[in-house]
Tab-separated table of C-alpha atoms and ligand atoms in Angstrom:
chain	number	residue	atom	x	y	z
A	1	UNK	CA	89.785	130.360	41.474
A	2	UNK	CA	86.947	129.246	43.558
A	3	UNK	CA	88.639	126.194	43.411
A	4	UNK	CA	91.160	127.853	45.279
A	5	UNK	CA	89.186	130.120	47.763
A	6	UNK	CA	87.547	126.765	48.876
A	7	UNK	CA	91.312	125.382	48.992
A	8	UNK	CA	92.543	128.181	51.486
A	9	UNK	CA	88.796	128.205	52.981
A	10	UNK	CA	89.605	124.832	54.188
A	11	UNK	CA	93.209	125.115	55.128
A	12	UNK	CA	91.953	128.414	57.267
A	13	UNK	CA	89.297	126.060	58.488
A	14	UNK	CA	90.721	123.545	60.087
A	15	UNK	CA	93.827	125.902	61.287
A	16	UNK	CA	92.078	127.780	62.980
A	17	UNK	CA	89.152	124.640	64.084
A	18	UNK	CA	92.793	122.646	65.219
A	19	UNK	CA	93.666	126.049	67.341
A	20	UNK	CA	90.412	125.730	68.746
A	21	UNK	CA	90.708	122.108	69.756
A	22	UNK	CA	94.641	122.701	72.097
A	23	UNK	CA	92.971	123.668	74.681
A	24	UNK	CA	92.881	121.104	76.899
A	25	UNK	CA	90.746	121.744	80.043
A	26	UNK	CA	89.895	124.848	81.865
A	27	UNK	CA	87.724	125.753	84.580
A	28	UNK	CA	86.361	129.416	84.487
A	29	UNK	CA	84.128	130.433	87.411
A	30	UNK	CA	82.179	133.141	88.185
A	31	UNK	CA	81.115	132.204	91.909
A	32	UNK	CA	77.233	132.179	91.203
A	33	UNK	CA	74.641	130.283	92.629
A	34	UNK	CA	73.825	127.803	93.060
A	35	UNK	CA	77.470	126.158	92.264
A	36	UNK	CA	77.688	128.292	95.006
A	37	UNK	CA	76.714	130.052	98.069
A	38	UNK	CA	77.904	132.480	100.326
A	39	UNK	CA	80.729	132.142	103.081
A	40	UNK	CA	84.089	130.027	103.529
A	41	UNK	CA	85.400	129.830	99.844
A	42	UNK	CA	86.942	126.690	101.151
A	43	UNK	CA	85.297	123.575	99.827
A	44	UNK	CA	82.814	125.163	97.349
A	45	UNK	CA	84.017	123.646	93.326
A	46	UNK	CA	87.556	122.285	94.181
A	47	UNK	CA	88.352	125.839	95.684
A	48	UNK	CA	90.427	124.709	99.792
A	49	UNK	CA	91.545	127.366	101.736
A	50	UNK	CA	92.374	125.415	104.984
A	51	UNK	CA	93.607	127.919	106.619
A	52	UNK	CA	91.978	130.991	109.179
A	53	UNK	CA	92.246	133.450	106.049
A	54	UNK	CA	89.661	136.520	105.348
A	55	UNK	CA	88.230	134.950	101.795
A	56	UNK	CA	84.458	134.282	101.428
A	57	UNK	CA	82.489	133.965	98.282
A	58	UNK	CA	79.954	137.692	98.439
A	59	UNK	CA	77.436	139.039	97.386
A	60	UNK	CA	78.782	143.022	98.056
A	61	UNK	CA	79.820	142.353	94.212
A	62	UNK	CA	79.683	141.182	90.832
A	63	UNK	CA	81.267	142.231	87.341
A	64	UNK	CA	79.054	138.910	85.967
A	65	UNK	CA	76.028	138.241	88.265
A	66	UNK	CA	75.581	138.858	91.189
A	67	UNK	CA	78.413	137.188	93.389
A	68	UNK	CA	82.146	136.996	93.885
A	69	UNK	CA	85.250	135.812	95.535
A	70	UNK	CA	86.633	138.359	98.574
A	71	UNK	CA	89.849	138.348	99.906
A	72	UNK	CA	91.954	140.290	102.161
A	73	UNK	CA	95.391	140.527	104.088
A	74	UNK	CA	93.055	141.209	107.454
A	75	UNK	CA	95.067	138.004	108.554
A	76	UNK	CA	98.562	136.324	106.864
A	77	UNK	CA	100.855	133.917	107.713
A	78	UNK	CA	104.454	132.581	105.979
A	79	UNK	CA	102.384	129.577	104.647
A	80	UNK	CA	101.514	127.650	101.611
A	81	UNK	CA	99.056	125.045	101.378
A	82	UNK	CA	96.280	126.315	104.182
A	83	UNK	CA	96.419	129.167	101.709
A	84	UNK	CA	93.019	129.931	98.917
A	85	UNK	CA	93.867	127.896	95.667
A	86	UNK	CA	91.253	127.193	93.114
A	87	UNK	CA	90.375	123.832	91.799
A	88	UNK	CA	93.238	121.946	89.949
A	89	UNK	CA	92.604	121.422	86.750
A	90	UNK	CA	92.481	117.727	85.406
A	91	UNK	CA	95.838	118.172	82.637
A	92	UNK	CA	98.908	120.369	83.914
A	93	UNK	CA	101.492	122.587	82.539
A	94	UNK	CA	105.328	122.600	82.803
A	95	UNK	CA	108.382	121.333	81.058
A	96	UNK	CA	108.180	118.046	79.261
A	97	UNK	CA	110.230	116.958	81.716
A	98	UNK	CA	106.777	116.384	84.005
A	99	UNK	CA	104.137	114.105	83.127
A	100	UNK	CA	101.565	114.218	81.629
A	101	UNK	CA	101.869	118.549	81.523
A	102	UNK	CA	100.827	120.723	78.222
A	103	UNK	CA	102.702	123.402	77.827
A	104	UNK	CA	100.662	126.208	78.421
A	105	UNK	CA	99.245	128.022	81.174
A	106	UNK	CA	96.610	130.287	80.732
A	107	UNK	CA	94.789	131.987	83.249
A	108	UNK	CA	92.278	135.381	84.316
A	109	UNK	CA	90.872	136.931	86.601
A	110	UNK	CA	89.165	140.827	86.823
A	111	UNK	CA	89.291	142.502	91.108
A	112	UNK	CA	87.786	145.702	92.443
A	113	UNK	CA	88.831	147.737	96.355
A	114	UNK	CA	85.789	146.413	98.501
A	115	UNK	CA	85.285	149.763	99.708
A	116	UNK	CA	86.197	152.281	96.827
A	117	UNK	CA	88.999	154.380	98.917
A	118	UNK	CA	92.438	153.639	99.708
A	119	UNK	CA	93.069	149.809	102.318
A	120	UNK	CA	96.537	150.768	103.639
A	121	UNK	CA	98.471	147.443	103.802
A	122	UNK	CA	96.673	144.951	101.148
A	123	UNK	CA	98.008	142.228	100.048
A	124	UNK	CA	97.166	139.952	98.388
A	125	UNK	CA	99.825	137.723	95.394
A	126	UNK	CA	98.914	135.299	92.522
A	127	UNK	CA	100.034	132.453	91.071
A	128	UNK	CA	100.404	130.422	89.207
A	129	UNK	CA	100.969	127.097	91.542
A	130	UNK	CA	101.443	123.738	92.368
A	131	UNK	CA	98.247	123.720	95.077
A	132	UNK	CA	100.895	123.403	96.955
A	133	UNK	CA	103.065	126.174	97.547
A	134	UNK	CA	105.634	125.455	93.773
A	135	UNK	CA	104.950	129.293	92.841
A	136	UNK	CA	106.041	129.822	89.267
A	137	UNK	CA	105.615	133.408	89.000
A	138	UNK	CA	104.008	135.755	91.155
A	139	UNK	CA	101.357	139.336	90.553
A	140	UNK	CA	100.872	141.317	93.550
A	141	UNK	CA	98.253	143.301	93.681
A	142	UNK	CA	98.250	145.762	97.042
A	143	UNK	CA	96.733	148.740	98.621
A	144	UNK	CA	98.952	151.533	99.762
A	145	UNK	CA	99.230	155.588	100.743
A	146	UNK	CA	101.915	155.610	98.637
A	147	UNK	CA	101.271	153.475	95.184
A	148	UNK	CA	97.437	153.244	95.477
A	149	UNK	CA	95.722	150.381	94.356
A	150	UNK	CA	98.720	149.061	91.974
A	151	UNK	CA	100.393	145.475	90.972
A	152	UNK	CA	103.593	144.333	90.182
A	153	UNK	CA	105.303	141.075	89.092
A	154	UNK	CA	108.743	139.253	90.090
A	155	UNK	CA	110.638	136.519	87.971
A	156	UNK	CA	113.594	134.893	89.025
A	157	UNK	CA	117.000	134.786	87.304
A	158	UNK	CA	119.702	133.240	87.864
A	159	UNK	CA	122.262	135.512	87.559
A	160	UNK	CA	120.109	138.126	89.294
A	161	UNK	CA	117.306	135.740	91.413
A	162	UNK	CA	114.503	137.498	92.045
A	163	UNK	CA	113.365	140.359	89.964
A	164	UNK	CA	110.819	143.365	91.102
A	165	UNK	CA	108.769	145.404	88.833
A	166	UNK	CA	106.074	148.112	90.059
A	167	UNK	CA	103.973	147.281	87.016
A	168	UNK	CA	101.337	149.668	87.108
A	169	UNK	CA	100.328	152.420	90.572
A	170	UNK	CA	97.006	154.661	91.373
A	171	UNK	CA	95.034	152.870	89.491
A	172	UNK	CA	91.195	153.038	90.248
A	173	UNK	CA	89.184	152.643	92.833
A	174	UNK	CA	85.656	152.575	92.021
A	175	UNK	CA	86.104	150.041	88.359
A	176	UNK	CA	86.857	146.776	87.741
A	177	UNK	CA	90.628	145.963	86.074
A	178	UNK	CA	91.308	142.612	84.461
A	179	UNK	CA	94.300	140.406	85.111
A	180	UNK	CA	95.325	138.281	81.959
A	181	UNK	CA	98.426	136.067	82.478
A	182	UNK	CA	100.369	133.413	79.858
A	183	UNK	CA	103.059	131.375	80.230
A	184	UNK	CA	104.497	129.321	78.422
A	185	UNK	CA	106.950	126.850	78.906
A	186	UNK	CA	109.549	125.629	77.172
A	187	UNK	CA	111.807	123.023	77.359
A	188	UNK	CA	115.142	123.350	79.324
A	189	UNK	CA	116.239	126.598	81.541
A	190	UNK	CA	115.737	130.225	81.299
A	191	UNK	CA	113.501	130.904	78.971
A	192	UNK	CA	109.993	130.147	79.965
A	193	UNK	CA	107.907	133.085	78.638
A	194	UNK	CA	105.634	134.853	81.356
A	195	UNK	CA	102.877	138.041	79.968
A	196	UNK	CA	101.225	139.760	81.840
A	197	UNK	CA	98.338	141.915	80.939
A	198	UNK	CA	95.818	143.936	82.724
A	199	UNK	CA	92.969	146.333	81.012
A	200	UNK	CA	93.998	144.468	78.103
A	201	UNK	CA	97.211	146.605	78.063
A	202	UNK	CA	100.800	144.418	77.605
A	203	UNK	CA	102.600	145.729	81.453
A	204	UNK	CA	105.583	142.508	82.066
A	205	UNK	CA	106.860	140.096	79.881
A	206	UNK	CA	109.915	137.887	82.477
A	207	UNK	CA	110.271	134.356	83.034
A	208	UNK	CA	108.964	131.453	85.202
A	209	UNK	CA	109.925	131.261	88.288
A	210	UNK	CA	111.822	127.452	86.885
A	211	UNK	CA	115.454	128.114	87.037
A	212	UNK	CA	114.565	129.133	91.010
A	213	UNK	CA	113.364	126.057	91.352
A	214	UNK	CA	116.224	123.880	89.643
A	215	UNK	CA	119.975	126.431	91.092
A	216	UNK	CA	118.083	128.802	93.400
A	217	UNK	CA	119.411	128.173	97.642
A	218	UNK	CA	117.683	125.058	99.220
A	219	UNK	CA	117.531	127.676	102.394
A	220	UNK	CA	115.243	129.622	100.244
A	221	UNK	CA	113.216	126.528	99.194
A	222	UNK	CA	115.015	126.843	96.023
A	223	UNK	CA	116.674	124.095	94.282
A	224	UNK	CA	114.307	121.428	94.325
A	225	UNK	CA	113.613	120.905	91.232
A	226	UNK	CA	109.806	121.537	88.434
A	227	UNK	CA	106.571	121.237	89.811
A	228	UNK	CA	103.008	120.603	87.835
A	229	UNK	CA	101.147	123.743	86.789
A	230	UNK	CA	97.348	123.725	87.899
A	231	UNK	CA	95.588	126.050	89.654
A	232	UNK	CA	95.857	129.344	91.121
A	233	UNK	CA	96.984	130.237	94.364
A	234	UNK	CA	95.520	133.615	96.244
A	235	UNK	CA	98.397	134.537	98.828
A	236	UNK	CA	98.180	136.587	101.978
A	237	UNK	CA	101.506	136.699	103.738
A	238	UNK	CA	104.079	138.995	104.581
A	239	UNK	CA	101.919	141.810	106.927
A	240	UNK	CA	99.093	141.432	108.269
A	241	UNK	CA	96.609	144.904	107.503
A	242	UNK	CA	93.889	143.864	110.456
A	243	UNK	CA	91.527	146.852	108.934
A	244	UNK	CA	91.373	145.030	106.215
A	245	UNK	CA	89.078	142.167	107.487
A	246	UNK	CA	85.658	141.793	105.962
A	247	UNK	CA	87.299	143.999	102.967
A	248	UNK	CA	89.453	143.945	100.214
A	249	UNK	CA	89.226	142.689	96.973
A	250	UNK	CA	86.586	141.528	95.120
A	251	UNK	CA	87.631	139.247	93.037
A	252	UNK	CA	85.335	137.226	89.480
A	253	UNK	CA	85.734	135.863	86.383
A	254	UNK	CA	88.301	133.496	87.360
A	255	UNK	CA	89.494	131.613	84.575
A	256	UNK	CA	92.630	129.839	84.359
A	257	UNK	CA	93.916	126.257	81.374
A	258	UNK	CA	96.479	123.890	80.257
A	259	UNK	CA	97.212	124.234	76.579
A	260	UNK	CA	98.280	121.375	73.846
A	261	UNK	CA	101.961	123.662	72.400
A	262	UNK	CA	101.222	126.807	70.504
A	263	UNK	CA	103.992	125.847	67.741
A	264	UNK	CA	101.875	123.022	66.751
A	265	UNK	CA	99.125	125.705	65.775
A	266	UNK	CA	101.779	128.112	64.646
A	267	UNK	CA	102.733	125.204	62.122
A	268	UNK	CA	99.454	124.180	60.541
A	269	UNK	CA	99.475	128.079	60.114
A	270	UNK	CA	102.444	128.321	58.424
A	271	UNK	CA	100.613	124.824	56.985
A	272	UNK	CA	98.107	126.929	55.180
A	273	UNK	CA	99.893	129.544	54.142
A	274	UNK	CA	102.313	127.550	51.516
A	275	UNK	CA	99.114	126.241	50.478
A	276	UNK	CA	97.186	129.420	49.255
A	277	UNK	CA	101.447	129.954	47.572
A	278	UNK	CA	101.231	126.289	46.470
A	279	UNK	CA	97.544	127.868	44.856
A	280	UNK	CA	99.047	131.194	43.792
A	281	UNK	CA	102.089	129.217	42.126
A	282	UNK	CA	99.631	126.649	39.631
A	283	UNK	CA	97.638	129.735	38.844
A	284	UNK	CA	100.327	132.441	37.588
A	285	UNK	CA	102.019	128.803	36.382
B	301	CA	CA1	112.226	126.503	80.537
């Protein structure tokens, strides 16, 4: 029995260690000194924001430490590549048709109202992106008189085009809210899986924009093929809300990672269970 337990431990340890090793590439940002200094986010630790948007490292509030990213929709535009992007992962995520890509993208961030009250028209979308605006997912953080502080989600299907889900309304203005995004890229159309978690609760499950880039109308930016995902885009688009300038959202604890196939980890876990089953059968015999 002792021998069996040792083998079981070894098998499970192997599975756990292998799962841990599966994380291939990750970057984490707390926006703290000395890596970050208060002011324009552009050029700090690989972040970019070449356009004239209101996105700065701030010491106004922080979830951890003293500093965070503050971003508003005081200035918006219809463009993409000049908006606010995280540092790019060295190893991208995507389907196997994309060179060097791993099949899972995980991202998380926390956000908080910078004023603690209504900022009508405040809106920032966050997307898994290729660093140039080829958005594969879309999560919208907004504030308005109807829905209050709220979160929305868009995916795209061949049947219905862009599909919107309002996943949360009237969030607490006074507290930080955490968002976790898991994107599983599965080879072939119509099957990628996106899971959106808000404050620890799954609020949306959908798919990526993969089929928009496969089959979507070129007039709308679709049909151009799949791009690697290596970054998060924080985008100030749509109608500007000038009153939110110098306010908006605080964003902290931004993390993004690309990972090796989850099925490999699952297979190892199944392997460990098979070992256990085999030992149990042997013991009975
Ligand atoms: Ca797919």
